[in-house]
XYZ file of C-alpha atoms in Angstrom:
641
model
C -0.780 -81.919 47.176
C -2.612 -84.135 44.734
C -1.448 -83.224 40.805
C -4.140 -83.926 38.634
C -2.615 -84.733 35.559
C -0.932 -87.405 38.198
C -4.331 -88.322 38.580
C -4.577 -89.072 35.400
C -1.491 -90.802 34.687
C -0.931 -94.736 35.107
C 1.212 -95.834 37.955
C 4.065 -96.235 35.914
C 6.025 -96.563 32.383
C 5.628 -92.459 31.565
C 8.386 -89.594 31.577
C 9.109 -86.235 31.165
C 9.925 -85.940 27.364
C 10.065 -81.973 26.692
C 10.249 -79.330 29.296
C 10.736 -75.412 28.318
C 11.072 -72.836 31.188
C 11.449 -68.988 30.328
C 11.221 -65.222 31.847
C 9.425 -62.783 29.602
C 10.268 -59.049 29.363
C 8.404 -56.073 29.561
C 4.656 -58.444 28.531
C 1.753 -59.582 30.220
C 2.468 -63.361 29.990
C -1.496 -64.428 30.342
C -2.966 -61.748 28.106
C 0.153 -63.017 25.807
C 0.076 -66.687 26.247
C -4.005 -67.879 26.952
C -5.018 -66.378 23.260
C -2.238 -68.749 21.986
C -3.125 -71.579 24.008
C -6.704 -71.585 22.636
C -5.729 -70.978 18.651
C -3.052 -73.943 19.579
C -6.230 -75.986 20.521
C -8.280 -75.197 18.053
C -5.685 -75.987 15.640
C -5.629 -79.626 16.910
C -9.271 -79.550 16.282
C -10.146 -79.500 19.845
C -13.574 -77.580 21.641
C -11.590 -74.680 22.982
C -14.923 -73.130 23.521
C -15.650 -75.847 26.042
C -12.778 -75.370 28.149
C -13.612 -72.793 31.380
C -11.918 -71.962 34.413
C -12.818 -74.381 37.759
C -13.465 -77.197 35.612
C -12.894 -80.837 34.159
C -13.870 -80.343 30.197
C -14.076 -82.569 27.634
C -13.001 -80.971 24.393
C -12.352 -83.957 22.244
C -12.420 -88.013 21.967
C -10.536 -89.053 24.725
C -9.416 -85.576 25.628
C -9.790 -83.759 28.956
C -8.712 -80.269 30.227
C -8.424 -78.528 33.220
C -8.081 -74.313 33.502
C -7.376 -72.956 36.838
C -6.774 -69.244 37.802
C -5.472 -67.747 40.713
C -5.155 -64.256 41.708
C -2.843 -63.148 44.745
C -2.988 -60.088 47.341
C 0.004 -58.753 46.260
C -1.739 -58.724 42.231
C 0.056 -61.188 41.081
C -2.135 -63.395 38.401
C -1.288 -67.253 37.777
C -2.826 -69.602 35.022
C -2.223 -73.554 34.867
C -3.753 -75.626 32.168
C -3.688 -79.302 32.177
C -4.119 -81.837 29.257
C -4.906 -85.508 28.591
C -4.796 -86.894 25.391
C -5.299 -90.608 24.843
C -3.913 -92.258 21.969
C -2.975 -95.508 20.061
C 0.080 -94.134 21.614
C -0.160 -93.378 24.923
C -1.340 -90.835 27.000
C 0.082 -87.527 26.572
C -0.294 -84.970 29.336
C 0.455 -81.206 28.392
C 0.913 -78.725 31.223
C 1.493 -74.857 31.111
C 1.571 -72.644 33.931
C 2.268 -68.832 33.468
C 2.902 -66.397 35.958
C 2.657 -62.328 35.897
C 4.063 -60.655 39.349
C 2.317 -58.218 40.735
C 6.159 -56.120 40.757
C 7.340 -54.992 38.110
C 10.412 -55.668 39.755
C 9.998 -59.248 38.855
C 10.111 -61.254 35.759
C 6.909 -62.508 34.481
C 7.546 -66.552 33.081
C 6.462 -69.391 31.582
C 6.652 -73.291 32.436
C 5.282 -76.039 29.808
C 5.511 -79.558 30.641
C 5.113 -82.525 27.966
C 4.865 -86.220 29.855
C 5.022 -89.088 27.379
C 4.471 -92.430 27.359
C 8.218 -94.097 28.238
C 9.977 -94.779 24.940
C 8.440 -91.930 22.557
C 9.959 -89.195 21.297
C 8.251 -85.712 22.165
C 9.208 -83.324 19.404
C 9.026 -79.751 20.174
C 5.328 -78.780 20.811
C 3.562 -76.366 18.317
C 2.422 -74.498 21.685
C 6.126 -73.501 22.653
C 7.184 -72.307 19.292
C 3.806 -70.422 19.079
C 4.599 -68.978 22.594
C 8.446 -68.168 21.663
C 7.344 -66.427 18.744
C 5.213 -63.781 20.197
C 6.920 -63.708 23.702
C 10.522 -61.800 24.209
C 11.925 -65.214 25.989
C 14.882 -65.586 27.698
C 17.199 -68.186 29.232
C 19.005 -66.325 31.369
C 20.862 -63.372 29.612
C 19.990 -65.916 26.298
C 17.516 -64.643 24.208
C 15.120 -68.020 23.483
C 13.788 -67.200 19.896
C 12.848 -70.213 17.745
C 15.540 -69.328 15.300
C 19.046 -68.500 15.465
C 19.662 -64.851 16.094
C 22.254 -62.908 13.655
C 24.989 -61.098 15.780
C 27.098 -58.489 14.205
C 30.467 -57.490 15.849
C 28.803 -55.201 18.382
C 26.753 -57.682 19.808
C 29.314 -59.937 20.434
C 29.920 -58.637 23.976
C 26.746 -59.179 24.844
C 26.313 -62.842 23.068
C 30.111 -63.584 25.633
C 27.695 -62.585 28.461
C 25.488 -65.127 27.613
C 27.600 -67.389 27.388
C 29.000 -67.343 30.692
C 25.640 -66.732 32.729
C 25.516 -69.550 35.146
C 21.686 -68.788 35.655
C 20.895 -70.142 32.192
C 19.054 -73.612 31.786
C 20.290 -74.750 28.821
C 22.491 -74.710 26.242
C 24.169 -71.982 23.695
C 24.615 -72.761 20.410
C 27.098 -70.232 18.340
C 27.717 -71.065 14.453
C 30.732 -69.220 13.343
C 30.926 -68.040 9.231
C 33.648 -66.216 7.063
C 33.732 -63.984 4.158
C 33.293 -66.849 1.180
C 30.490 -68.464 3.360
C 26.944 -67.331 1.957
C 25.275 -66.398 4.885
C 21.776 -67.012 4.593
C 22.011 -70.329 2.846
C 23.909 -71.200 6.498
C 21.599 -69.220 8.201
C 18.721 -71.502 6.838
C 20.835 -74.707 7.673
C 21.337 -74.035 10.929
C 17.796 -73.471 11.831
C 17.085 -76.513 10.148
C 19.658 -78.246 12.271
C 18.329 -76.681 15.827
C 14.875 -77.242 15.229
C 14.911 -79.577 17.873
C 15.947 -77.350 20.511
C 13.423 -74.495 20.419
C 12.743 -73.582 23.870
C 15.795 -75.468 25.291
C 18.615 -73.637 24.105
C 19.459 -70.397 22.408
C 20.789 -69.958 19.339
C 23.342 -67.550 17.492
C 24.764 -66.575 13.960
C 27.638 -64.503 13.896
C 28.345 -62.646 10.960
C 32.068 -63.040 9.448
C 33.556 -60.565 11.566
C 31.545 -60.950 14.689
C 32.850 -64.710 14.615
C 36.529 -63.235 14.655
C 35.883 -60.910 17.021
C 34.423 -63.698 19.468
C 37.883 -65.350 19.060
C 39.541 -62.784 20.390
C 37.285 -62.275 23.786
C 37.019 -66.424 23.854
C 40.450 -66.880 22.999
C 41.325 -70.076 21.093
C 40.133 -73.056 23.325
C 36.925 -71.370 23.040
C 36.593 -70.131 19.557
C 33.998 -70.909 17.497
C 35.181 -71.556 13.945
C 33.808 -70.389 10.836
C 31.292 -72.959 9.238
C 31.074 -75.023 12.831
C 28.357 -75.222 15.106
C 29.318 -75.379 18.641
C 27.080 -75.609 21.898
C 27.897 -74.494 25.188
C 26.760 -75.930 28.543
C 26.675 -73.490 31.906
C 29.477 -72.959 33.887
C 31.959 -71.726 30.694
C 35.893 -71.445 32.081
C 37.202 -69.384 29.359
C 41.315 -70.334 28.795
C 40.710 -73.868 29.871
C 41.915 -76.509 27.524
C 39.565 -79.196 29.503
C 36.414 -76.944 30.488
C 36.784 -76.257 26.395
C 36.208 -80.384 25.778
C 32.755 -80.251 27.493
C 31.591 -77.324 24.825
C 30.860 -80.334 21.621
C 31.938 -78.515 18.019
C 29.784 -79.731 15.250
C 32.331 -79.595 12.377
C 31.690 -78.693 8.894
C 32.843 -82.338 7.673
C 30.140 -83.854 10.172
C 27.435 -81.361 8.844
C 28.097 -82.014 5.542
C 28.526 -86.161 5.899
C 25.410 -86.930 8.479
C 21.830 -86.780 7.281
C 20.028 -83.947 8.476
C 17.438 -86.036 10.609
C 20.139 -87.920 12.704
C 21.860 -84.330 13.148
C 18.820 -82.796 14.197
C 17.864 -85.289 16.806
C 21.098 -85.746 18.150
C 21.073 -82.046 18.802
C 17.420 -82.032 20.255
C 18.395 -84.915 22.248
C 21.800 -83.299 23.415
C 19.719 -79.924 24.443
C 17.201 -82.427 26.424
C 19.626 -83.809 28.278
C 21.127 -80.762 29.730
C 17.333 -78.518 30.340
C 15.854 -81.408 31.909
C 18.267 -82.361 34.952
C 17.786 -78.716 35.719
C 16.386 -77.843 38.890
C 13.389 -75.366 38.457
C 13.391 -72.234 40.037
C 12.066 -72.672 43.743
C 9.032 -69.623 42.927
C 8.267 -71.404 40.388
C 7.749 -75.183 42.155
C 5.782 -72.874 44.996
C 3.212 -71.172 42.226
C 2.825 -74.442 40.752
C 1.692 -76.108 44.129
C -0.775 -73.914 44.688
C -1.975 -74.036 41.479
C -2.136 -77.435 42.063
C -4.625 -77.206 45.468
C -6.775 -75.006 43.410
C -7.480 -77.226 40.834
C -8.404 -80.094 43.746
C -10.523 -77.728 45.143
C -12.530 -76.793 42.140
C -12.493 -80.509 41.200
C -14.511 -81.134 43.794
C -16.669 -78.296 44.012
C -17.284 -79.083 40.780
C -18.210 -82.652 41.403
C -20.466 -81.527 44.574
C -22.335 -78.733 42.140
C -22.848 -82.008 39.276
C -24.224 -84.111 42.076
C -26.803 -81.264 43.373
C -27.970 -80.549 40.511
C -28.650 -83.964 39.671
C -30.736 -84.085 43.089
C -33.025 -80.849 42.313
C -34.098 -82.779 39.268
C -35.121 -85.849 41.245
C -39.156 -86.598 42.099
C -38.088 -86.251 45.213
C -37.545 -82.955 45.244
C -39.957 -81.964 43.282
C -42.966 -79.061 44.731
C -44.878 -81.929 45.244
C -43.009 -83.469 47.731
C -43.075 -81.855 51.135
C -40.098 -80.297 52.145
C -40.507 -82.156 55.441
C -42.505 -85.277 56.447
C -42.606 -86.775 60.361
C -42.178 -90.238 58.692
C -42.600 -91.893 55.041
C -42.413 -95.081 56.574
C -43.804 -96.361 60.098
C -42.124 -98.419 62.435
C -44.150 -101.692 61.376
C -44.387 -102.140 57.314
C -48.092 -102.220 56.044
C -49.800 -104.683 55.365
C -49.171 -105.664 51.380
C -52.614 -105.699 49.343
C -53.751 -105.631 45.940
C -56.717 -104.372 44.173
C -59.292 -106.962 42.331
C -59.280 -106.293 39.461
C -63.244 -106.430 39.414
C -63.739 -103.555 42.203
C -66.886 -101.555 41.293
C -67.847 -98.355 42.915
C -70.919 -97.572 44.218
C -72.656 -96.264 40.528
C -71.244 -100.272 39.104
C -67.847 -98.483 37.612
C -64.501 -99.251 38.610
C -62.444 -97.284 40.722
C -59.211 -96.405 41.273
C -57.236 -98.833 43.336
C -55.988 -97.335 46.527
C -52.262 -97.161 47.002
C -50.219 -100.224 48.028
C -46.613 -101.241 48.050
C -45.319 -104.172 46.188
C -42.948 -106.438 48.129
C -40.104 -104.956 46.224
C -40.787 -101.310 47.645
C -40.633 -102.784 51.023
C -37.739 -104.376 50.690
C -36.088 -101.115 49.181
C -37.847 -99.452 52.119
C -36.648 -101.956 54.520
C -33.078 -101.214 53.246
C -33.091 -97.613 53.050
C -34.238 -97.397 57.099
C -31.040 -99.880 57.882
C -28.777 -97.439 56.112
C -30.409 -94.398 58.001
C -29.904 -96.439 61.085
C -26.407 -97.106 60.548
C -25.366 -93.470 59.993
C -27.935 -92.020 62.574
C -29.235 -94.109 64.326
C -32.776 -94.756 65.055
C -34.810 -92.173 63.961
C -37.997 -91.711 61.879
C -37.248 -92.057 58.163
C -37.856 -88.344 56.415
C -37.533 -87.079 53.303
C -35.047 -84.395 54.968
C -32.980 -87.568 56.244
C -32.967 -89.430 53.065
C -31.996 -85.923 50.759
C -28.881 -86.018 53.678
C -27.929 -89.768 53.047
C -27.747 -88.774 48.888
C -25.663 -85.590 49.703
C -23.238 -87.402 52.133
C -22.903 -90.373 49.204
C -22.335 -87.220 47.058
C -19.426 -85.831 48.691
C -18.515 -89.676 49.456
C -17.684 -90.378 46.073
C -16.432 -86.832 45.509
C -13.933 -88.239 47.937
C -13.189 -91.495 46.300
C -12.590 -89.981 43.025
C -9.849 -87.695 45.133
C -8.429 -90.879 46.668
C -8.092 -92.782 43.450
C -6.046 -89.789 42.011
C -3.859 -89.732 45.157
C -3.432 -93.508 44.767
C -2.197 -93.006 41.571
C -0.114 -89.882 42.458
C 1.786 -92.093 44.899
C 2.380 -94.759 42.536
C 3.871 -92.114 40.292
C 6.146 -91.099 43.409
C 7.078 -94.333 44.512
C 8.022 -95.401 40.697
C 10.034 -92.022 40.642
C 11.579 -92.536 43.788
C 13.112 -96.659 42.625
C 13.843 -94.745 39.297
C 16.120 -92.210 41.298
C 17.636 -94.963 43.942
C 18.673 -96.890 40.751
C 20.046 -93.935 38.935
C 21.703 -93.432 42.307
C 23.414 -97.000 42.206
C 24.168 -96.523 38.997
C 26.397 -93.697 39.039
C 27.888 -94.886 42.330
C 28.593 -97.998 40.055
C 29.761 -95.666 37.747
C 31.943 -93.306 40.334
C 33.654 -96.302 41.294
C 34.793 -97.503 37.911
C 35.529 -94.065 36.551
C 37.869 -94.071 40.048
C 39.598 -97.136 38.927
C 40.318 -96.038 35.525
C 41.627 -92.754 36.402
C 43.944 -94.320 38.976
C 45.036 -96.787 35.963
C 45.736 -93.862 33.637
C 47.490 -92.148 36.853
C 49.891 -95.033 36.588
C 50.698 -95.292 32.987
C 51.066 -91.353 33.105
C 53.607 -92.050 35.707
C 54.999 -95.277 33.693
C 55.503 -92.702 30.490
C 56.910 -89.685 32.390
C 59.533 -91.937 34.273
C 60.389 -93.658 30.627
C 60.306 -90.358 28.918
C 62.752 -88.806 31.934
C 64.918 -92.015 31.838
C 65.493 -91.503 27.760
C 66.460 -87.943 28.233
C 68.945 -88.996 30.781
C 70.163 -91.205 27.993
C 70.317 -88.938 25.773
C 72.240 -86.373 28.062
C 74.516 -88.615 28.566
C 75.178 -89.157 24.601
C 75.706 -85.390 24.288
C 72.533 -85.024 23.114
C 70.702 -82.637 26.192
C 69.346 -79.842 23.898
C 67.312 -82.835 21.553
C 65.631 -84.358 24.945
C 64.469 -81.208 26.160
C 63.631 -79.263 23.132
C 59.984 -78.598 22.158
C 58.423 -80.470 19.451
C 58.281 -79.320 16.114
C 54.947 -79.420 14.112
C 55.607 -82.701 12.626
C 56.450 -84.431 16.012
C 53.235 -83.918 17.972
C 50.357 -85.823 18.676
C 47.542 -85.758 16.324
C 44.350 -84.896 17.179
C 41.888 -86.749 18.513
C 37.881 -87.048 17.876
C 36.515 -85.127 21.000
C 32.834 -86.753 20.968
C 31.483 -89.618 18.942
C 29.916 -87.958 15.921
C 33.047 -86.737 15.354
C 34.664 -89.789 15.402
C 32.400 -91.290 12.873
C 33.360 -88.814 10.167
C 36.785 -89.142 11.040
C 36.504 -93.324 10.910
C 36.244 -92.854 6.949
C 40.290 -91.799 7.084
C 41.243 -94.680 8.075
C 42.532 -97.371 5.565
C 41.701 -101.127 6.362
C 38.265 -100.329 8.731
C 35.071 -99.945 7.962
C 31.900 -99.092 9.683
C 28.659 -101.186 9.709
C 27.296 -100.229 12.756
C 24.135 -97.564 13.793
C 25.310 -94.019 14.352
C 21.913 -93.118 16.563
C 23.792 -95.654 19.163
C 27.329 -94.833 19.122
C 26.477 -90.675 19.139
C 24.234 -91.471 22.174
C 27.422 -92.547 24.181
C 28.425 -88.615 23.975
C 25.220 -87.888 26.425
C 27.520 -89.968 28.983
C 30.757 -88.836 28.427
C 30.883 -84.929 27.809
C 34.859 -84.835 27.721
C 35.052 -86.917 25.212
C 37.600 -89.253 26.397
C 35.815 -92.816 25.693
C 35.912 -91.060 21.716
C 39.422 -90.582 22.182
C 39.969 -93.943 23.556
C 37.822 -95.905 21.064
C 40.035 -93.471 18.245
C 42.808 -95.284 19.525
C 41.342 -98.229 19.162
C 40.421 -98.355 15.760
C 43.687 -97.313 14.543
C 45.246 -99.976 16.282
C 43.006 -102.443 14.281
C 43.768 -100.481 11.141
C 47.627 -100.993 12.334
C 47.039 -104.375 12.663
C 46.013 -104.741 8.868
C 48.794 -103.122 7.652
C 50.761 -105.096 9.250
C 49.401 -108.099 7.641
C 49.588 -106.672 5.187
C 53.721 -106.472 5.159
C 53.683 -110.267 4.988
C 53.342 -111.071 8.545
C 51.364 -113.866 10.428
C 48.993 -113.290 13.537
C 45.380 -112.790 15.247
C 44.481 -109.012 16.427
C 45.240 -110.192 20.150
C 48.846 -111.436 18.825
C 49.674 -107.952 17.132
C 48.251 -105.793 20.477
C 50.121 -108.286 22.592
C 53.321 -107.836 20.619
C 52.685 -104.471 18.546
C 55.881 -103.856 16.895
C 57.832 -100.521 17.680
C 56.411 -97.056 16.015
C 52.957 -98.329 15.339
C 49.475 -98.046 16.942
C 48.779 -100.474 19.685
C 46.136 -100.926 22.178
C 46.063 -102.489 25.606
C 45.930 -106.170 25.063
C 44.199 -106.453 28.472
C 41.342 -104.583 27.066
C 40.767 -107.133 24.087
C 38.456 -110.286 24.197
C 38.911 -112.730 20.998
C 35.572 -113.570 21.128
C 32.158 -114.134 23.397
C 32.135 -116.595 25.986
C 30.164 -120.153 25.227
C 26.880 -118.599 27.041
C 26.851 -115.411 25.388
C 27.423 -117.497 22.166
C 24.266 -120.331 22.656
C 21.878 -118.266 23.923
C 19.766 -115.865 21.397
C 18.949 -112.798 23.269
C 22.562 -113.001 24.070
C 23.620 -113.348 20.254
C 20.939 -111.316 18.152
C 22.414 -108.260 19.234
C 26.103 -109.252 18.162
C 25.118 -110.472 14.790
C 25.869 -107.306 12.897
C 26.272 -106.326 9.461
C 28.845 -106.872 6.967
C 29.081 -107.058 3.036
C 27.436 -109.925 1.283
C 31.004 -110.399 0.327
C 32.027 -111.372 3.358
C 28.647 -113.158 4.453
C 26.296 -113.703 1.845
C 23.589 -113.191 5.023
C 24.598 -109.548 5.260
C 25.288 -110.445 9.296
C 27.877 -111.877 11.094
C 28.313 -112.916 14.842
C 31.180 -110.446 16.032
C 31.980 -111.635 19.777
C 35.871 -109.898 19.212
C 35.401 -106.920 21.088
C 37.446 -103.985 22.787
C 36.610 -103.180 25.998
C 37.005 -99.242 25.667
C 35.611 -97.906 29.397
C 34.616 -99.488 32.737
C 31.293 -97.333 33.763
C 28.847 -98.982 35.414
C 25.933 -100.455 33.016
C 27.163 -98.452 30.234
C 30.482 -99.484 29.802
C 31.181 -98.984 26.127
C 32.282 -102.071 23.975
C 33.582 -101.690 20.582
C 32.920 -105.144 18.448
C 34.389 -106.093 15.441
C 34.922 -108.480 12.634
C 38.329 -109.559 11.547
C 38.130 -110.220 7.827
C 41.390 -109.690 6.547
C 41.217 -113.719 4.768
C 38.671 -112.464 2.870
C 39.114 -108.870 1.595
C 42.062 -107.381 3.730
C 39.710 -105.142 6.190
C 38.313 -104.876 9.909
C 34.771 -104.282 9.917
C 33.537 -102.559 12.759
C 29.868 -103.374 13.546
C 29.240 -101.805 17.334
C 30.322 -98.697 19.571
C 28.138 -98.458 22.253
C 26.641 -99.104 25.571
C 27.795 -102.539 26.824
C 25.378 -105.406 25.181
C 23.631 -107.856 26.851
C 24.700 -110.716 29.056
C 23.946 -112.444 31.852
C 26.066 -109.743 34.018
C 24.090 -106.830 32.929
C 20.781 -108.300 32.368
């Protein structure tokens, strides 16, 4: 199978940057989706009218098209339209393919592919929310409008049993409100928010009491609370306190602290990253492939018809050349004369000069009769033969252009498959370290419940049994924790003596890697160590952050010592691609450059490449804080590079 947009593509450096995949209810998906494809193309100030079925079109500077039908036994109708767009960019391939059964037992659906040069952001095509809006889409049992859907108390049922559909691609996203909350003002906001997701997820509003009465059917590791925005992935385990960490809550203090454009794309990009690892429906892959053939197939028939055509105009085939001729040229070349110039005919005018061949049209002749020999064989040299030589050159280069694009499609598949064997070492890497520190955190979790056992024994012993075992009050437990990174950045700003510098695009993008949340949780711990650490400066005593971990005084926050580096080592420090990216910001009152090398770091996660690293600068001699300038992927070195 040879894909023709493959054909188009370079070898390498492109991806997959938007993907939507949908059944339709109760329409005809190609009398429904080819009027919007052309008004989509004419809006981009394209030649729709140029664009037919069976061929290669040019509708634009730099822009190509394919349109290929196919119609089945069974009367089932397919459509796939192909797109090339080169810009300043890029190239930009579009690809749609929709697909009406000939059952009415089966779902009608639609497939549109955006591939992107590697590193650009695809926002959501004007062609899928064009499509969404005129098509009843769904996900699964989630309705895929391009805005959030208002659910009243009745339709919560329904809403739970979209929830938990397994089938679904992508995400849910359900924004819980209350009485005092005006609803259409947070109607408004979250469309704004999810713009980024139309066609990957769903979306839902529920009205003040629907939102209490999805409590209820949730229960309250589920719940969606009034004023939050919270998405849910496949696979929902309703009652489980850690399937309910993998479903992210976007709270009302991160809503209201982020800017709306870092909110929106982290959204878009978290809705990417779970529709795009999805395995497409095997139909769908099947339709597709013969799609695929078919547009080969009229490729070349197209390129045979071009080449005809371009034949039946030639002299050669012209009325006045015989249709066949024993031989245009004899065995031994004639002899070459010319004309004088000063030839008179018998009544003293001139006449015309007979015909002769210039050396030149021997040669060509001479050259044409070795190519006839070489594909024939001897044989006398007709005009039949020599229309036979163009038309097998014809299909010949028909043929090369077909090998060129299957050259390229194998690039494409061998740069996919070392993209997938690297992805595959990397989360073996990754499987191995997350191994390690789960068997670490098996042995503190031993360490504590043997300490926390021998205490009680202690304190049965003192008369003191129904203390050890009693429940804890309110007061006495554990506080809660950030359960993803964006939360963790609004909840930073509680903190006393630490401050944060760093990019939020970077740190939130850790949360694509860790959907439990427990490197947030981890790096929470962290930071309120280092705010500990001030404080306890602050009280008049003496030490370095690796001093007060290493000896954190009873009833405040520490952090494992072993997971602390004081600074870089001396390679890391002298070499520049090494340093830029750990010269981060600070006050101009505590650098007058606004940047600062931070090579103290806390090592929050061992996971392969990623392997999060929180750096920091200690500037407690100058104004009393801990500025935080990095939480993210591990930076360079000599390891990872």
């Amino acid at each position: 199978m040879v894909q023709y947009c493959q054909g188009w593509a370079e070898s390498g450096g492109r991806m997959l940057g938007y993907r939507t995949y949908f059944t339709v209810g109760g329409q005809d998906v190609l009398d429904t989706t080819l009027p919007q494809l052309f008004a989509w193309l004419k809006r981009k100030r394209y030649d729709a009218g140029e664009v037919r079925p069976g061929t290669v079109s040019t509708i634009g500077p730099g822009v190509e098209s394919v349109l290929t039908n196919m119609n089945d036994q069974d009367g089932s109708r397919s459509v796939l339209f192909q797109l090339r767009e080169k810009k300043e960019t890029g190239t930009w391939l579009t690809q749609l393919v929709a697909h009406q059964p000939g059952s009415p037992k089966r779902d009608p659906w639609v497939w549109l592919d955006v591939d992107n040069p590697e590193g650009r952001h695809v926002a959501v095509p004007r062609l899928a929310r064009a499509l969404l809006e005129v098509l009843d889409a769904r996900d699964g049992a989630a309705s895929l409008s391009p805005s959030a859907r208002m659910i009243g108390v009745d339709e919560v049922p329904e809403l739970l049993d979209a929830v938990r559909d397994e089938r679904r691609r992508g995400p849910v996203f359900v924004a819980g409100t209350h009485e005092a909350l005006p609803l259409q003002p947070w109607q408004d906001l979250t469309n704004g928010l999810l713009r980024e997701t139309t066609g990957l997820a769903s979306a839902y509003l529920l009205d003040a009491e629907a939102t209490e009465r999805f409590a209820d059917l949730t229960g309250r590791t589920h719940a969606v609370a009034p004023g939050t925005l919270r998405s849910f992935l496949r696979a929902v385990d309703l009652g489980d306190e850690v399937d309910a960490r993998r479903h992210r809550v976007l709270t009302t203090q991160s809503i209201v602290r982020e800017s709306g454009r870092r909110v929106v794309r982290m959204l878009g990009q978290r809705a990417r990253d779970t529709t795009l690892v999805q395995p497409l429906p095997a139909q769908a892959l099947r339709v597709e492939e013969r799609l695929l053939r078919q547009a080969d197939e009229d490729f070349l028939e197209q390129a045979r018809t071009s080449r005809r055509a371009r034949g039946a105009r030639s002299p050669a085939t012209t009325d006045a050349a015989p249709s066949t001729v024993t031989s245009i040229m004899p065995a031994t070349p004639p002899t070459i004369s010319a004309p004088s110039s000063g030839e008179l005919g018998g009544d003293g005018g001139p006449q015309p000069a007979s015909p002769t061949l210039t050396t030149t049209d021997v040669e060509l002749l001479a050259a044409l009769r070795t190519v006839a020999d070489t594909v024939y064989g001897p044989a006398p040299l007709t005009v039949d033969l020599v229309l036979e030589l163009g038309q097998q050159a014809q299909d010949s280069a028909s043929l090369q252009e077909l090998k060129q694009r299957m050259r390229h499609e194998t690039e494409g598949l061998q740069l996919r498959v070392t993209e997938l064997r690297t992805d595959a070492t990397e989360l073996g890497q990754r499987l191995e370290d997350e191994q390690a520190e789960h068997a670490q955190t098996a042995v503190d979790l031993r360490e504590a419940q043997a300490e926390l056992q021998a205490l009680r024994v202690r304190m049965l012993a003192n008369d003191q049994g129904d203390a050890a075992w009693a429940p804890l009050n309110a007061d006495e437990q554990a506080e809660p924790v950030p359960d993803s990174f964006d939360s963790l950045l609004a909840t930073i700003e509680t903190l006393n003596h630490v401050r944060w510098t760093g990019d939020d695009d970077v740190t939130v993008g850790l949360d694509a890697k860790d959907p439990l949340g427990r490197w947030a949780a981890t790096t929470w711990d962290a930071l309120r160590a280092l705010d500990a650490y001030v404080a306890w400066r602050l009280d008049g005593n003496q030490g370095s952050v690796d001093h007060y971990l290493r000896n954190t005084p009873q009833g405040m926050h520490g952090f494992s010592a072993n997971r602390h580096a004081a600074d870089e080592t001396d390679s890391v420090r002298s070499t520049a691609k090494y340093a830029e990216p750990r010269t981060l910001p600070v006050p101009d009152t505590v650098e007058p450059a606004g940047r600062v090398f931070m090579g103290a770091h806390l090592r929050i996660a061992k996971s392969g490449m990623t392997s999060p690293r929180l750096h920091y600068h200690d500037a407690y001699e100058t104004d009393r804080k801990i500025y935080v300038g990095y939480i993210g992927p591990h930076l360079p070195s000599r390891r990872t590079n």
